[in-house]
XYZ file of C-alpha atoms in Angstrom:
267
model
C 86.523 145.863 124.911
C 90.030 147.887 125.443
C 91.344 144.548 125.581
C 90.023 143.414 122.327
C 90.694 147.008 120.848
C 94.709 146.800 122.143
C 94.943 143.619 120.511
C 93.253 144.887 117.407
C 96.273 147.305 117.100
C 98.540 144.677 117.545
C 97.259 142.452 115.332
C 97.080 145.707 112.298
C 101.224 146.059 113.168
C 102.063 142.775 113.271
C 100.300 142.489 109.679
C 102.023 145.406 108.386
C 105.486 144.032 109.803
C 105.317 141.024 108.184
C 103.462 142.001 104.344
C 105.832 145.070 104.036
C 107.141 143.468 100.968
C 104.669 141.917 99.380
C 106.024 139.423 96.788
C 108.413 137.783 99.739
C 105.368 137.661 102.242
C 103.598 135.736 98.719
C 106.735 133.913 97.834
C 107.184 132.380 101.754
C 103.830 131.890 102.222
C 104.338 129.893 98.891
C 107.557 128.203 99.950
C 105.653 126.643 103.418
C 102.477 125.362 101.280
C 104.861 123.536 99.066
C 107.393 122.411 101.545
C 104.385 120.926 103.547
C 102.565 119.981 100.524
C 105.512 117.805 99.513
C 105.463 115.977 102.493
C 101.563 114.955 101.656
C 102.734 113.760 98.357
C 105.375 111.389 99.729
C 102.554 109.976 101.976
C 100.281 109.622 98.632
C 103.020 107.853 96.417
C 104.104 105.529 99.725
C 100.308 104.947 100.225
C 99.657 103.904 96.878
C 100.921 100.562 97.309
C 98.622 99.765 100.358
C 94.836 99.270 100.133
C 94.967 100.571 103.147
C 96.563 101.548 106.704
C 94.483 99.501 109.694
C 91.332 100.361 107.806
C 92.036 103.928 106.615
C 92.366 104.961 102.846
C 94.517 107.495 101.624
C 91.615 109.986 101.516
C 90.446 108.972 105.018
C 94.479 109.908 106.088
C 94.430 113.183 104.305
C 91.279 113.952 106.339
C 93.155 113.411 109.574
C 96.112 115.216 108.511
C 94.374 118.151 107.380
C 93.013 118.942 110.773
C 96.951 119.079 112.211
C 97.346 121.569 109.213
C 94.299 123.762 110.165
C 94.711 123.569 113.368
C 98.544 124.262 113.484
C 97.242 127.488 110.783
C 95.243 128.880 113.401
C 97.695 128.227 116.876
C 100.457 129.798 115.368
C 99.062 133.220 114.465
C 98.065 133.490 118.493
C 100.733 131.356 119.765
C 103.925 132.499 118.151
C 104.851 134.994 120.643
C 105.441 131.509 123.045
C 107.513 130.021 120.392
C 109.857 132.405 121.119
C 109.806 132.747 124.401
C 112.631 131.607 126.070
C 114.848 134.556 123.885
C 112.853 137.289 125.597
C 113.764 135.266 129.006
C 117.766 135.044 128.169
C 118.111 138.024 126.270
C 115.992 139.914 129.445
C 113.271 141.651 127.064
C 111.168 140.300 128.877
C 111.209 142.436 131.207
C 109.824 145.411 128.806
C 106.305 143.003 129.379
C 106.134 143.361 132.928
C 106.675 147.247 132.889
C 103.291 147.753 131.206
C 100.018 147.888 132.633
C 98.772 144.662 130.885
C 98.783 141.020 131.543
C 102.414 140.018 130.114
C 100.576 136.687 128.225
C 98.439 138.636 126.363
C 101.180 140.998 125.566
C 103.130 138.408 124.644
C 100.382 136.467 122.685
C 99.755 139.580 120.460
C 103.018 140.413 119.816
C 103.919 138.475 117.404
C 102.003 136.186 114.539
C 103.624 133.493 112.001
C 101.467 134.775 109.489
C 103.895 132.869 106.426
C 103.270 129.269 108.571
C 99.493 130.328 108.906
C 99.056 130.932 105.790
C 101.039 128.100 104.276
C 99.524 125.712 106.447
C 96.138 127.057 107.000
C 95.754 126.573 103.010
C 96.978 123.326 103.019
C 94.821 122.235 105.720
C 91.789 123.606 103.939
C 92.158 122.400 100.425
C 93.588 119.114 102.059
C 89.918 119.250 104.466
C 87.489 120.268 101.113
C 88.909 117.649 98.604
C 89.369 114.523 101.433
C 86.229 114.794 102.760
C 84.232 115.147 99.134
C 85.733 112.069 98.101
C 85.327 109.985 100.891
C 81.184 111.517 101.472
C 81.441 113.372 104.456
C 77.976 114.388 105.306
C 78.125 118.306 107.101
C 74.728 118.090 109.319
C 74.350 121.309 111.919
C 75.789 118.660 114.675
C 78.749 117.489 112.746
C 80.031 121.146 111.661
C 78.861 122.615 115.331
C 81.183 119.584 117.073
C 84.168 120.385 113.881
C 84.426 123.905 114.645
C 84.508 123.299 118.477
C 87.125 119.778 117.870
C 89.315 122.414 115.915
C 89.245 125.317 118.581
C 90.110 122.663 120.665
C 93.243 121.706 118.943
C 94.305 124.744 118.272
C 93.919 125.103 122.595
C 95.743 121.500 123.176
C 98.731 122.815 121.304
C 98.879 126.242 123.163
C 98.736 124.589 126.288
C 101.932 122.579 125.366
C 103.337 125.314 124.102
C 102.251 127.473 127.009
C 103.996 124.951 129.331
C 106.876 124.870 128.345
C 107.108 128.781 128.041
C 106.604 128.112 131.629
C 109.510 125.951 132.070
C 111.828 128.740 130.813
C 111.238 130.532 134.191
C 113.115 127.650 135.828
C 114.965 126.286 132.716
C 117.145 129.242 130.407
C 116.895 126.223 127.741
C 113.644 124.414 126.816
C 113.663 124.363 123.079
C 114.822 120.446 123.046
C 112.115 119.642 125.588
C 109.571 121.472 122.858
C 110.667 119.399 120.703
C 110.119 116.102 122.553
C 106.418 117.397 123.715
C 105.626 119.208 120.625
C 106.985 118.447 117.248
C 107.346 114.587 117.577
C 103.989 113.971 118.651
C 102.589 115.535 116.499
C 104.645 113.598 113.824
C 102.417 110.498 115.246
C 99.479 112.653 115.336
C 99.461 112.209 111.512
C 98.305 108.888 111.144
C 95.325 107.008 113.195
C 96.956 106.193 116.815
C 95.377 102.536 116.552
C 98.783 101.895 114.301
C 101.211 102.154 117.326
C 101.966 100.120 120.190
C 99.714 100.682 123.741
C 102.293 103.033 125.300
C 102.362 105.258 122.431
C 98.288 105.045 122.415
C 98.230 106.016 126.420
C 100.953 108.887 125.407
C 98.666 110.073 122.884
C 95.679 110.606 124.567
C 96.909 111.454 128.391
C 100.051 112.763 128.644
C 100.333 114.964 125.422
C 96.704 114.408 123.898
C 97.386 115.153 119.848
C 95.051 112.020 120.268
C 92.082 114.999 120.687
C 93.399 117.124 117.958
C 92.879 115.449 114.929
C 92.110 111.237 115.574
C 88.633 111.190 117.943
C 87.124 114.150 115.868
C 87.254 112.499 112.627
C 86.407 109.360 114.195
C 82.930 110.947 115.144
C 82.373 112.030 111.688
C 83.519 108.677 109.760
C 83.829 105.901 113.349
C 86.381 103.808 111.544
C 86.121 100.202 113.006
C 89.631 100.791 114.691
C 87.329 103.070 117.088
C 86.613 99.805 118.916
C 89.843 99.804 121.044
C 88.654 103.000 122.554
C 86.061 104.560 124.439
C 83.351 106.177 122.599
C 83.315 108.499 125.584
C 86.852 109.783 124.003
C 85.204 111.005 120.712
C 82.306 113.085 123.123
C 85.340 114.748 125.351
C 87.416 115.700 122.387
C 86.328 119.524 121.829
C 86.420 119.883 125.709
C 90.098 118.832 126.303
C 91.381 121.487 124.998
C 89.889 124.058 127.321
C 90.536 121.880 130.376
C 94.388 121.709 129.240
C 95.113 125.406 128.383
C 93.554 126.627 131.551
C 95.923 123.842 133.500
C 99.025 125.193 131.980
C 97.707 128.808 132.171
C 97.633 128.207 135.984
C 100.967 126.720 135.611
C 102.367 129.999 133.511
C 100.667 131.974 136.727
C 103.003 130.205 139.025
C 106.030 130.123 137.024
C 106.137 134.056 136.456
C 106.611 134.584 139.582
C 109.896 132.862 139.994
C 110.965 135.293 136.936
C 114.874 136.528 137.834
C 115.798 138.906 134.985
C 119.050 138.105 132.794
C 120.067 141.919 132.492
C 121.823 142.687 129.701
């Protein structure tokens, strides 16, 4: 409970922080929506002159993309603090963390929240999630929202852990932001459309070595099982809101390792 109190007060200063001017923290939040909201309408206007994509209508894409949205809204309000990690390592502020008497990850975890990107994309997500799934008849039973909300906190868990990793990394490495890039951002570039489109390597990449195959493509499969489903085990969809868990606490023993080969910068 002092945990979750601490954190409480974190979270209120962070919050004040970043909506100390109000029409900016408005007109950013704004300026993400619209910058990722652009990219949706490019996908519309190229999708309009296909039927389809390997079985998938434009609605049934916007479905799977609004679950990177949502869950990218929710990991970056507890996972910014890792985005950013490797400054505290070569600038040596770090080393403020491991004065306290608290756990430096959840210092570092609650020190900081992307509340513009959360926003922005969190609303995105949402509107993209409501709209998709009325017109394609998604039907919410007590199982199908119970397995959603588990899929998502999942997701949000799957991308921690990459990004938790390669915090990790900076304990060895002063430099990792390129590697992020190659584990992070560009798979989940692929993670946009159904993985049945790409070649078998990309398909094994996807779903175990950096598994954006969990976040958004076997959850919606369970609520709509597209015929592409075939090429995969069913088994995958039933795992999906599990992996997450499994992967954070992997790279969380990882992070537990790492720290202790910590050799401060100075300054």
């Amino acid at each position: 409970m002092d945990s979750l109190r601490m954190y409480g007060y974190y979270v209120k200063n962070t919050i004040k922080s970043w909506f100390q001017y109000k029409l900016d923290a408005c007109l950013r939040s704004l300026a993400v929506f619209l910058r990722e909201g652009a990219g949706i309408i490019i996908i519309y206007l190229t999708l309009k002159s296909f039927d389809s994509l390997n079985g998938w209508n434009t609605m049934e894409l916007f479905f799977l993309y609004s679950l990177i949205f949502v869950t990218y809204g929710i990991f970056i309000i507890f996972f910014t603090g890792l985005r950013d990690f490797e400054w505290m390592v070569n600038n040596g502020s770090l080393d403020r963390f491991l004065l306290r008497p608290r756990g430096v990850l959840f210092q570092i975890l609650s020190s900081n929240s992307d509340w513009f990107a959360a926003i922005g994309h969190g609303t995105l997500g949402i509107t993209l999630m409501l709209v998709s799934a009325n017109r394609i008849g998604v039907v919410w039973t007590f199982g199908n929202i119970l397995y959603f909300i588990t899929a998502i906190l999942s997701g949000v868990l799957i991308q921690g852990a990459v990004f938790l990793f390669t915090a990790s990394l900076c304990f060895f490495f002063m430099k990792v932001g390129n590697l992020r890039k190659v584990l992070y951002y560009e798979p989940r570039r692929f993670a946009g459309y159904p993985i049945s489109i790409y070649p078998k390597i990309i398909q094994f990449l996807m779903i175990y070595i950096l598994p954006f195959a969990f976040v958004n493509y076997f959850p919606v499969q369970f609520i709509l099982t597209k015929p592409d489903m075939a090429q995969f085990s069913k088994g995958l969809m039933y795992i999906a809101p599990a992996i997450g868990f499994a992967l954070y606490m992997l790279s969380y023993l990882f992070w537990r390792f790492s720290l202790k080969h910590y050799h401060s910068s100075g300054n």
